[in-house]
Amino acid sequence: MSNIIFELKDVHYSYMGKFPALCGIDMTIRSGEKIAVIGANGTGKSTLLQLLDGLIFPDQGNMTAFGERLLEHSHDDEKAAHRFRKRVGLVFQNADIQLFCPSVREDIAFGPLQLGVAEKEVKRRILEIAQVLDIQHLLDRVPHQLSIGEKRRVAIASVLAIDPDVYLFDEPTAGLDPLTVRHIIDFIVTANQRGKTIITATHDLHIIGEIADTVYVFGRNKRIVSGGSSESVLNDNPLLELNNLIHIHRHQHDGQEHVHKHLPLEEH
Amino acid sequence: MSKTLHKRSDFIKRSMLSALVFLKDATLSEEYANRKGFLQSLDPRIKTISLLAFLVTMISLKSAVLIGTLYGFCLILAFSSSIPIRHFLGRTLFFIPFFSLCIVLPTLFSTVTPGDPVCSFNVLGINGTLTRPGIDGALLFVVRIATSVSLVVLLSLTTRHSELLKVLRIFGIPYIFVLTVSMCYRYLYIFATMVENIFTAVKSRVGVVSHHRHGQNVVAWNIANTWNRTTQMSEEVYMAMLSRGYTGEPRLLSQFYATPKDWVWLLSSLIICAGLFYSGHIL
């Protein structure tokens, strides 16, 4: 189909050739989809996002992006690299890695400037994005002085400034307060409504219903153990329990012990 | 545990933590740069050029009175830039000039600088004579040092470090160098915090008092651990740069705008420099 963005066939990847991170991934991602990749720690979610962002390349198997095979030398040509980078943006899990410039303004400007956007247009985008993400007051601050939530919003802004077709989010809500989580969910939903493709790696099951229509579950064997609609996956308790995504919770009500399954951080 | 052991183990910890606190305070504090004041309101490029012009003029002057006048002008600039005078004097007039005086102390005496004697004394059977050229030379040296330090302190206190680095571009320093130094500066804070956290973690597990040899081990672990994390983080940061289109030729945002006020200040500064230079020539 013409609207396929990424296609992965039997993709394997290992770190330093001896620590497997992905073992035979098959996946097809179409334009405008809202996808979540869930799994316990160390199941290869972040590695998958780095593959999709063309930062690392498969050891085995085929991977195509926008109809072209993605190979290590694909980005040797600056124009081809820029074409790809304009279409795919990754928000890293650790905002301190993403925010490497001495000020927030320069961090937001970095992406579009490298991609050849005119400086006048970059400055216009900075102001517009700052307003959308409510970070106008942070523009001249240095990133290390910001809170985790502020850093995460600036990290999103740094990718939003490129205006890619595909957004990759690595644990976008980890360690954030509820209001900031809400803002990020709203941003993801709005971006998808504007036609952007969203791929999110997370183990926060509370946000899945809103940020994804399709969910892939990664297992400890570094493979996709299940995939389907978010509703069907979230209702499959044995699957979630087997993959460390829910736990058995034991507590007391009026002196009587009570045992039930529990999503992480779920209220009861 | 003996008191000596406690002191020795404390020495390592205190030295490391003090070094970290100093690093953060010295390089990362931008308290005065964020205040509203005269120098803060100037374009960093114009400010750097004007203060550099004062510095060059000052070096060419041979009159302590004229250099002292320039120091007085620095005080006025500090006051108009919301820098507390006591803080400014502390940084410019006490320690550095004091050490400069220690360096030039021998030149005060007739044995090093012959000339008209001002006063003679005898301490423990050793005769000493202070000479007029010796005193004048020492005074000129100390005032020159104090004024140079003042000009540099004014620039560094009233300019954000990131802007200061970008000013390097006007001297033709390549973008890649400016970007690399900016990133080093950015990550200094993260690594300083990381080392601090490691010390806190070690303290929480082994307690406050430990043998000094253990303390040395902790420092060695710290160095190794920080090295590993630095390497790992540098790879990840490079990936983050690639992800946003970096291909080895960085482009940075130019943020400086010179206003009429900046040009008036630059012209005034050059006139003052010319005036000082002329006065120094005829005095």
Coordinates of C-alpha atoms in Angstrom, one line a residue:
Chain A
M1 CA 0.0 0.0 0.0
S2 CA 1.2 3.5 -0.8
N3 CA 0.6 4.9 2.6
I4 CA 3.1 2.6 4.4
I5 CA 5.7 4.6 6.2
F6 CA 7.8 1.9 7.9
E7 CA 8.0 -1.8 7.1
L8 CA 10.1 -4.1 9.2
K9 CA 10.6 -7.7 8.2
D10 CA 12.5 -10.1 10.6
V11 CA 14.6 -7.3 11.9
H12 CA 17.4 -8.2 14.4
Y13 CA 19.6 -5.9 16.3
S14 CA 22.2 -6.5 19.0
Y15 CA 24.5 -4.1 20.8
M16 CA 28.2 -4.7 20.2
G17 CA 27.2 -7.8 18.3
K18 CA 26.6 -9.8 21.5
F19 CA 23.8 -8.3 23.5
P20 CA 20.5 -8.9 21.5
A21 CA 18.0 -6.1 21.7
L22 CA 15.6 -7.0 18.9
C23 CA 15.1 -10.6 17.7
G24 CA 12.9 -10.9 14.6
I25 CA 10.6 -7.9 14.5
D26 CA 7.8 -7.7 11.9
M27 CA 5.9 -4.5 11.8
T28 CA 4.1 -2.3 9.3
I29 CA 3.3 1.3 10.1
R30 CA 1.0 3.4 8.0
S31 CA 0.6 7.1 7.7
G32 CA -1.6 8.8 10.3
E33 CA -1.5 5.8 12.6
K34 CA -1.3 6.1 16.4
I35 CA 0.8 3.2 17.7
A36 CA 2.1 2.3 21.1
V37 CA 4.9 -0.1 21.8
I38 CA 4.6 -1.5 25.3
G39 CA 6.7 -3.9 27.3
A40 CA 8.8 -4.2 30.5
N41 CA 12.2 -2.6 30.8
G42 CA 14.8 -4.0 28.5
T43 CA 12.5 -5.5 25.9
G44 CA 13.8 -3.4 23.1
K45 CA 11.3 -0.5 22.8
S46 CA 13.9 2.3 22.8
T47 CA 16.1 0.3 20.3
L48 CA 13.1 0.0 18.0
L49 CA 12.5 3.8 18.1
Q50 CA 16.2 4.4 17.3
L51 CA 15.9 2.1 14.3
L52 CA 12.8 3.9 13.1
D53 CA 14.7 7.2 13.5
G54 CA 17.6 5.9 11.3
L55 CA 20.1 6.2 14.2
I56 CA 21.0 2.5 14.2
F57 CA 20.5 -0.1 11.5
P58 CA 19.4 -3.8 11.6
D59 CA 22.0 -6.5 11.8
Q60 CA 19.6 -8.8 9.9
G61 CA 16.3 -8.4 8.2
N62 CA 14.8 -5.7 6.0
M63 CA 13.6 -2.3 7.0
T64 CA 12.1 0.3 4.6
A65 CA 11.1 3.9 5.4
F66 CA 8.9 5.9 3.0
G67 CA 9.3 3.1 0.4
E68 CA 13.1 3.1 0.4
R69 CA 15.3 0.5 2.1
L70 CA 17.0 2.0 5.2
L71 CA 20.7 1.1 5.2
E72 CA 23.7 2.4 7.1
H73 CA 25.0 4.3 4.1
S74 CA 21.5 5.7 3.2
H75 CA 22.3 8.9 5.1
D76 CA 25.8 9.4 3.8
D77 CA 24.2 11.7 1.3
E78 CA 23.4 15.0 3.1
K79 CA 20.3 15.7 1.1
A80 CA 18.9 12.2 1.6
A81 CA 19.7 12.5 5.4
H82 CA 17.9 15.8 5.6
R83 CA 14.9 14.5 3.6
F84 CA 14.5 11.7 6.2
R85 CA 15.1 14.0 9.2
K86 CA 12.5 16.4 8.0
R87 CA 10.0 13.6 8.1
V88 CA 10.8 11.8 11.3
G89 CA 11.4 13.2 14.8
L90 CA 12.4 11.4 17.9
V91 CA 11.7 12.7 21.5
F92 CA 14.3 11.0 23.6
Q93 CA 13.5 9.5 27.0
N94 CA 16.3 11.5 28.7
A95 CA 15.7 15.2 28.0
D96 CA 19.2 16.0 29.1
I97 CA 20.5 14.1 26.1
Q98 CA 18.2 15.9 23.7
L99 CA 18.8 19.4 25.1
F100 CA 22.5 19.9 24.4
C101 CA 22.5 23.6 23.6
P102 CA 23.3 26.4 26.1
S103 CA 19.7 27.9 26.0
V104 CA 16.2 26.7 25.3
R105 CA 15.8 29.0 22.3
E106 CA 18.9 27.5 20.7
D107 CA 17.8 24.0 21.4
I108 CA 14.5 24.6 19.6
A109 CA 16.3 26.3 16.7
F110 CA 18.9 23.6 16.3
G111 CA 16.9 21.1 14.3
P112 CA 15.3 23.4 11.7
L113 CA 18.6 25.3 11.3
Q114 CA 20.5 22.1 10.5
L115 CA 17.8 21.2 8.0
G116 CA 18.2 24.4 6.1
V117 CA 15.2 26.4 7.3
A118 CA 15.8 30.1 6.9
E119 CA 16.7 31.9 10.2
K120 CA 13.7 34.2 10.0
E121 CA 11.3 31.3 9.7
V122 CA 13.1 29.5 12.5
K123 CA 12.6 32.5 14.8
R124 CA 8.9 32.6 13.8
R125 CA 8.5 28.9 14.6
I126 CA 10.2 29.3 18.0
L127 CA 7.7 31.9 19.1
E128 CA 4.7 29.9 17.7
I129 CA 5.8 26.7 19.4
A130 CA 6.7 28.4 22.6
Q131 CA 3.1 29.7 22.8
V132 CA 1.6 26.3 21.9
L133 CA 3.6 24.5 24.6
D134 CA 3.5 27.4 27.1
I135 CA 7.2 27.8 27.3
Q136 CA 7.7 31.4 26.4
H137 CA 9.1 32.2 29.8
L138 CA 11.7 29.5 29.4
L139 CA 13.2 30.5 26.0
D140 CA 16.3 32.3 27.4
R141 CA 16.8 29.9 30.3
V142 CA 19.6 27.3 30.3
P143 CA 18.2 23.7 30.1
H144 CA 19.9 22.4 33.3
Q145 CA 17.9 25.0 35.3
L146 CA 14.6 23.5 34.3
S147 CA 12.3 21.0 36.0
I148 CA 11.9 17.5 34.5
G149 CA 8.4 18.5 33.1
E150 CA 9.8 21.7 31.6
K151 CA 12.7 19.8 30.0
R152 CA 10.3 17.3 28.5
R153 CA 8.1 20.1 27.0
V154 CA 11.2 21.8 25.6
A155 CA 12.4 18.4 24.2
I156 CA 9.0 18.1 22.4
A157 CA 9.4 21.7 21.2
S158 CA 12.8 20.9 19.7
V159 CA 11.2 18.2 17.5
L160 CA 8.0 20.1 16.9
A161 CA 10.2 22.9 15.3
I162 CA 11.1 20.5 12.6
D163 CA 7.4 19.7 11.9
P164 CA 8.0 16.1 11.0
D165 CA 5.4 13.7 9.6
V166 CA 6.2 11.0 12.1
Y167 CA 6.7 11.6 15.8
L168 CA 8.6 9.0 17.9
F169 CA 8.1 9.3 21.6
D170 CA 10.3 7.4 24.1
E171 CA 8.6 7.1 27.5
P172 CA 7.1 10.6 27.1
T173 CA 5.3 10.6 30.5
A174 CA 7.9 8.9 32.7
G175 CA 8.4 10.7 36.0
L176 CA 6.1 13.6 35.2
D177 CA 3.4 15.2 37.4
P178 CA -0.3 14.5 36.3
L179 CA -0.8 18.0 34.7
T180 CA 2.3 17.7 32.5
V181 CA 1.2 14.2 31.5
R182 CA -2.1 15.6 30.5
H183 CA -0.5 18.3 28.4
I184 CA 1.7 15.7 26.6
I185 CA -1.3 13.4 25.9
D186 CA -3.2 16.4 24.6
F187 CA -0.3 17.3 22.4
I188 CA 0.0 13.8 21.0
V189 CA -3.7 13.5 20.3
T190 CA -3.8 16.9 18.6
A191 CA -0.8 16.1 16.4
N192 CA -2.4 12.9 15.3
Q193 CA -5.6 14.8 14.5
R194 CA -3.5 17.0 12.3
G195 CA -2.4 13.9 10.3
K196 CA 0.9 13.1 12.0
T197 CA 1.9 9.5 12.6
I198 CA 2.6 8.9 16.3
I199 CA 4.7 6.0 17.6
T200 CA 5.1 5.9 21.4
A201 CA 7.2 3.5 23.5
T202 CA 5.9 3.4 27.0
H203 CA 5.0 1.1 29.9
D204 CA 2.4 3.6 31.3
L205 CA -0.8 1.7 30.5
H206 CA -3.0 4.5 31.7
I207 CA -2.2 6.7 28.7
I208 CA -2.5 3.9 26.0
G209 CA -6.2 4.3 25.4
E210 CA -5.7 7.9 24.4
I211 CA -2.4 7.9 22.6
A212 CA -2.8 4.7 20.6
D213 CA -5.2 2.9 18.4
T214 CA -2.8 0.0 17.8
V215 CA -0.6 -1.6 20.5
Y216 CA 2.4 -3.9 20.1
V217 CA 3.5 -5.8 23.2
F218 CA 7.2 -6.6 23.4
G219 CA 8.3 -9.6 25.4
R220 CA 11.4 -10.6 27.3
N221 CA 12.5 -12.6 24.2
K222 CA 12.9 -9.2 22.4
R223 CA 10.0 -10.1 20.0
I224 CA 6.5 -8.8 19.5
V225 CA 4.4 -11.2 21.5
S226 CA 1.1 -9.6 20.7
G227 CA -0.4 -6.8 18.7
G228 CA -3.9 -5.4 18.2
S229 CA -6.3 -2.7 19.1
S230 CA -5.5 -0.8 22.3
E231 CA -8.8 -2.1 23.8
S232 CA -8.1 -5.7 23.1
V233 CA -4.6 -5.6 24.5
L234 CA -5.5 -3.7 27.6
N235 CA -8.3 -6.2 28.4
D236 CA -5.9 -9.2 28.0
N237 CA -4.9 -9.5 31.6
P238 CA -3.0 -12.8 31.3
L239 CA -0.9 -11.2 28.5
L240 CA -0.2 -8.1 30.5
E241 CA 0.6 -10.1 33.6
L242 CA 3.0 -12.4 31.7
N243 CA 4.9 -9.5 30.4
N244 CA 5.3 -7.6 33.7
L245 CA 2.9 -4.9 32.7
I246 CA 0.4 -5.5 35.6
H247 CA 1.0 -6.9 39.0
I248 CA -0.9 -8.7 41.7
H249 CA -1.8 -6.3 44.4
R250 CA -2.6 -7.4 48.0
H251 CA -4.1 -5.0 50.5
Q252 CA -6.8 -4.7 53.2
H253 CA -10.3 -3.3 53.2
D254 CA -12.0 -3.0 56.6
G255 CA -9.6 -5.6 58.1
Q256 CA -10.2 -8.1 55.3
E257 CA -7.3 -9.1 52.9
H258 CA -8.1 -8.4 49.3
V259 CA -6.1 -9.5 46.2
H260 CA -6.6 -8.1 42.7
K261 CA -4.7 -7.3 39.5
H262 CA -3.4 -3.8 39.3
L263 CA -2.0 -1.5 36.7
P264 CA 1.1 0.4 37.8
L265 CA 0.2 3.5 39.8
E266 CA -3.6 2.7 39.5
E267 CA -5.8 4.1 42.2
H268 CA -8.4 1.9 43.9
Chain B
M1 CA 37.5 5.4 64.8
S2 CA 40.3 7.9 65.5
K3 CA 39.9 11.6 64.9
T4 CA 42.8 11.6 62.5
L5 CA 41.1 8.9 60.4
H6 CA 37.9 10.9 60.4
K7 CA 39.7 14.1 59.3
R8 CA 41.6 12.3 56.5
S9 CA 38.5 10.7 55.1
D10 CA 36.7 14.0 55.4
F11 CA 39.4 15.7 53.6
I12 CA 38.8 13.8 50.4
K13 CA 35.1 14.3 50.6
R14 CA 35.3 18.0 51.5
S15 CA 37.8 18.6 48.8
M16 CA 35.7 16.9 46.1
L17 CA 32.5 18.6 47.2
S18 CA 34.1 22.0 47.6
A19 CA 35.5 21.7 44.1
L20 CA 32.1 20.8 42.7
V21 CA 30.4 23.7 44.5
F22 CA 33.1 26.1 43.2
L23 CA 32.7 24.7 39.7
K24 CA 29.0 25.3 39.8
D25 CA 29.2 28.7 41.4
A26 CA 32.1 30.0 39.2
T27 CA 31.0 28.8 35.8
L28 CA 27.3 28.4 36.0
S29 CA 26.0 31.3 38.1
E30 CA 24.4 33.9 36.0
E31 CA 22.8 35.9 38.7
Y32 CA 24.2 39.3 37.7
A33 CA 23.9 38.6 33.9
N34 CA 20.2 38.2 34.4
R35 CA 19.7 41.5 36.3
K36 CA 18.6 44.6 34.5
G37 CA 21.4 47.1 34.2
F38 CA 23.4 49.1 31.7
L39 CA 26.0 46.6 30.6
Q40 CA 23.4 43.8 30.5
S41 CA 21.3 45.9 28.1
L42 CA 24.2 46.1 25.5
D43 CA 24.7 43.8 22.6
P44 CA 27.4 41.3 23.8
R45 CA 29.5 41.9 20.8
I46 CA 29.6 45.7 21.2
K47 CA 30.2 45.3 25.0
T48 CA 33.1 42.9 24.4
I49 CA 34.7 45.2 21.8
S50 CA 34.3 48.3 24.0
L51 CA 35.8 46.6 27.1
L52 CA 38.6 45.1 25.0
A53 CA 39.3 48.7 23.7
F54 CA 39.5 49.9 27.3
L55 CA 41.8 47.0 28.1
V56 CA 44.2 47.7 25.2
T57 CA 44.2 51.5 26.1
M58 CA 44.9 50.7 29.7
I59 CA 47.9 48.5 28.7
S60 CA 49.4 51.4 26.7
L61 CA 49.1 53.8 29.6
K62 CA 52.0 54.5 31.9
S63 CA 50.3 56.8 34.4
A64 CA 48.9 55.2 37.5
V65 CA 46.6 58.2 37.9
L66 CA 45.0 57.7 34.5
I67 CA 44.7 53.9 35.0
G68 CA 43.2 54.7 38.5
T69 CA 40.7 57.0 36.7
L70 CA 39.7 54.1 34.4
Y71 CA 39.3 51.9 37.5
G72 CA 36.9 54.5 38.9
F73 CA 35.0 54.4 35.6
C74 CA 34.7 50.6 36.0
L75 CA 33.2 51.2 39.4
I76 CA 30.6 53.5 37.8
L77 CA 29.8 50.8 35.2
A78 CA 29.5 48.2 38.0
F79 CA 27.1 50.4 39.9
S80 CA 25.0 51.1 36.8
S81 CA 24.9 47.4 36.0
S82 CA 23.3 46.4 39.4
I83 CA 26.5 44.8 40.6
P84 CA 26.9 45.4 44.4
I85 CA 30.0 47.6 44.9
R86 CA 31.2 45.5 47.8
H87 CA 31.1 42.4 45.7
F88 CA 32.9 44.1 42.9
L89 CA 35.6 45.5 45.1
G90 CA 36.0 42.0 46.7
R91 CA 36.6 40.5 43.3
T92 CA 38.8 43.2 41.9
L93 CA 40.6 45.2 44.6
F94 CA 41.6 42.8 47.4
F95 CA 43.0 39.4 46.5
I96 CA 44.4 39.7 43.0
P97 CA 46.1 43.1 43.6
F98 CA 47.4 41.8 47.0
F99 CA 49.1 38.8 45.3
S100 CA 50.4 41.1 42.6
L101 CA 51.9 43.3 45.3
C102 CA 53.6 40.2 46.8
I103 CA 55.1 39.5 43.3
V104 CA 56.5 43.0 42.9
L105 CA 57.6 43.4 46.5
P106 CA 61.3 43.0 45.7
T107 CA 61.2 45.7 43.1
L108 CA 60.3 48.3 45.8
F109 CA 63.9 48.1 47.1
S110 CA 67.0 49.8 45.9
T111 CA 68.8 46.5 45.4
V112 CA 66.4 45.7 42.5
T113 CA 65.3 49.2 41.4
P114 CA 67.9 51.8 42.0
G115 CA 66.8 55.5 42.3
D116 CA 65.9 58.2 44.8
P117 CA 65.5 56.7 48.2
V118 CA 62.2 57.4 50.0
C119 CA 62.9 55.7 53.3
S120 CA 65.4 53.2 54.8
F121 CA 65.0 50.7 57.6
N122 CA 66.9 48.0 59.3
V123 CA 65.1 44.7 60.2
L124 CA 67.2 42.0 62.0
G125 CA 70.4 43.6 60.8
I126 CA 69.3 43.7 57.2
N127 CA 69.2 47.2 55.6
G128 CA 66.5 48.0 53.1
T129 CA 65.8 51.2 51.1
L130 CA 62.5 51.9 49.3
T131 CA 63.1 53.9 46.1
R132 CA 60.8 56.3 44.3
P133 CA 61.0 54.4 40.9
G134 CA 60.4 51.1 42.8
I135 CA 57.2 52.4 44.5
D136 CA 56.0 54.0 41.2
G137 CA 56.6 50.8 39.2
A138 CA 54.9 48.6 41.8
L139 CA 51.9 51.0 42.1
L140 CA 51.5 51.1 38.3
F141 CA 51.7 47.3 38.2
V142 CA 49.1 46.8 40.9
V143 CA 46.7 49.4 39.5
R144 CA 47.1 47.9 36.1
I145 CA 46.3 44.4 37.3
A146 CA 43.3 45.7 39.3
T147 CA 41.8 47.5 36.3
S148 CA 42.4 44.6 33.9
V149 CA 40.7 42.3 36.3
S150 CA 37.8 44.8 36.7
L151 CA 37.2 45.0 33.0
V152 CA 37.2 41.2 32.6
V153 CA 35.0 40.8 35.7
L154 CA 32.5 43.4 34.3
L155 CA 32.3 41.4 31.0
S156 CA 31.9 38.0 32.6
L157 CA 29.4 39.1 35.3
T158 CA 27.1 41.0 33.0
T159 CA 27.1 38.5 30.1
R160 CA 25.5 35.1 30.0
H161 CA 28.2 32.4 29.4
S162 CA 26.4 31.1 26.3
E163 CA 26.4 34.6 24.8
L164 CA 30.1 35.1 25.7
L165 CA 30.9 32.0 23.8
K166 CA 29.0 33.2 20.8
V167 CA 30.9 36.4 20.8
L168 CA 33.9 34.3 19.9
R169 CA 32.4 34.2 16.4
I170 CA 33.3 37.8 15.8
F171 CA 37.0 36.9 16.2
G172 CA 36.5 34.3 13.4
I173 CA 36.4 31.2 15.7
P174 CA 34.6 28.4 13.8
Y175 CA 31.0 27.4 14.6
I176 CA 32.1 23.9 15.5
F177 CA 34.4 25.1 18.2
V178 CA 31.8 27.4 19.7
L179 CA 29.2 24.6 19.6
T180 CA 31.6 22.1 21.3
V181 CA 32.6 24.6 24.0
S182 CA 28.9 25.5 24.6
M183 CA 28.1 21.8 25.0
C184 CA 31.0 21.2 27.4
Y185 CA 29.7 24.1 29.5
R186 CA 26.1 22.7 29.3
Y187 CA 27.2 19.2 30.5
L188 CA 29.6 20.4 33.2
Y189 CA 26.6 20.9 35.4
I190 CA 25.1 17.5 34.7
F191 CA 28.4 15.7 35.5
A192 CA 29.0 17.8 38.6
T193 CA 25.6 16.9 39.9
M194 CA 26.2 13.2 39.0
V195 CA 29.5 13.1 41.0
E196 CA 27.7 14.8 43.9
N197 CA 24.9 12.2 43.8
I198 CA 27.5 9.4 43.8
F199 CA 29.0 10.8 46.9
T200 CA 25.6 11.0 48.6
A201 CA 24.9 7.4 47.5
V202 CA 28.2 6.2 49.0
K203 CA 27.6 8.1 52.2
S204 CA 24.1 6.6 52.5
R205 CA 25.6 3.1 52.3
V206 CA 28.8 3.3 54.2
G207 CA 28.1 6.1 56.6
V208 CA 30.0 9.3 57.1
V209 CA 33.3 7.9 58.5
S210 CA 35.4 5.6 56.4
H211 CA 39.0 4.8 56.2
H212 CA 41.0 7.2 54.0
R213 CA 42.0 4.3 51.7
H214 CA 38.4 3.6 51.2
G215 CA 37.9 7.3 50.4
Q216 CA 40.7 7.0 47.8
N217 CA 38.8 4.0 46.3
V218 CA 35.6 6.0 46.1
V219 CA 37.4 8.8 44.3
A220 CA 38.9 6.2 41.8
W221 CA 35.4 4.6 41.3
N222 CA 34.0 8.1 40.7
I223 CA 36.6 8.9 38.1
A224 CA 36.0 5.5 36.3
N225 CA 32.2 5.8 36.6
T226 CA 32.1 9.4 35.4
W227 CA 34.3 8.4 32.5
N228 CA 32.0 5.6 31.5
R229 CA 28.9 7.7 31.7
T230 CA 30.5 10.6 29.9
T231 CA 31.4 8.3 27.0
Q232 CA 27.9 6.8 26.9
M233 CA 26.3 10.1 27.1
S234 CA 28.4 11.6 24.4
E235 CA 27.3 8.9 22.1
E236 CA 23.7 9.4 23.0
V237 CA 24.0 13.2 22.5
Y238 CA 25.6 12.7 19.1
M239 CA 22.6 10.5 18.2
A240 CA 20.3 13.3 19.4
M241 CA 22.2 15.7 17.2
L242 CA 22.0 13.4 14.2
S243 CA 18.3 12.9 14.8
R244 CA 17.7 16.6 14.3
G245 CA 19.6 16.9 11.1
Y246 CA 23.3 17.5 12.2
T247 CA 25.7 16.3 9.5
G248 CA 29.0 17.7 10.7
E249 CA 28.5 21.4 9.7
P250 CA 26.6 23.1 12.5
R251 CA 24.5 26.1 12.0
L252 CA 23.7 28.3 15.0
L253 CA 21.1 30.9 15.7
S254 CA 22.4 34.5 15.6
Q255 CA 20.7 36.3 18.4
F256 CA 22.6 39.6 18.6
Y257 CA 21.0 42.9 17.5
A258 CA 23.0 46.1 17.8
T259 CA 20.7 49.1 18.6
P260 CA 21.5 52.8 18.3
K261 CA 22.2 52.7 22.0
D262 CA 25.0 50.2 21.4
W263 CA 26.6 52.3 18.6
V264 CA 26.4 55.4 20.9
W265 CA 28.1 53.5 23.6
L266 CA 30.8 52.1 21.3
L267 CA 31.5 55.6 19.9
S268 CA 31.7 57.0 23.5
S269 CA 34.0 54.2 24.6
L270 CA 36.3 54.9 21.6
I271 CA 36.3 58.6 22.4
I272 CA 37.2 57.9 26.1
C273 CA 39.9 55.5 25.0
A274 CA 41.3 58.2 22.6
G275 CA 41.2 60.8 25.3
L276 CA 43.0 58.5 27.8
F277 CA 45.6 57.6 25.2
Y278 CA 46.2 61.3 24.4
S279 CA 46.4 62.2 28.0
G280 CA 48.9 59.4 28.6
H281 CA 51.0 60.7 25.8
I282 CA 51.2 64.3 27.0
L283 CA 51.5 63.5 30.7

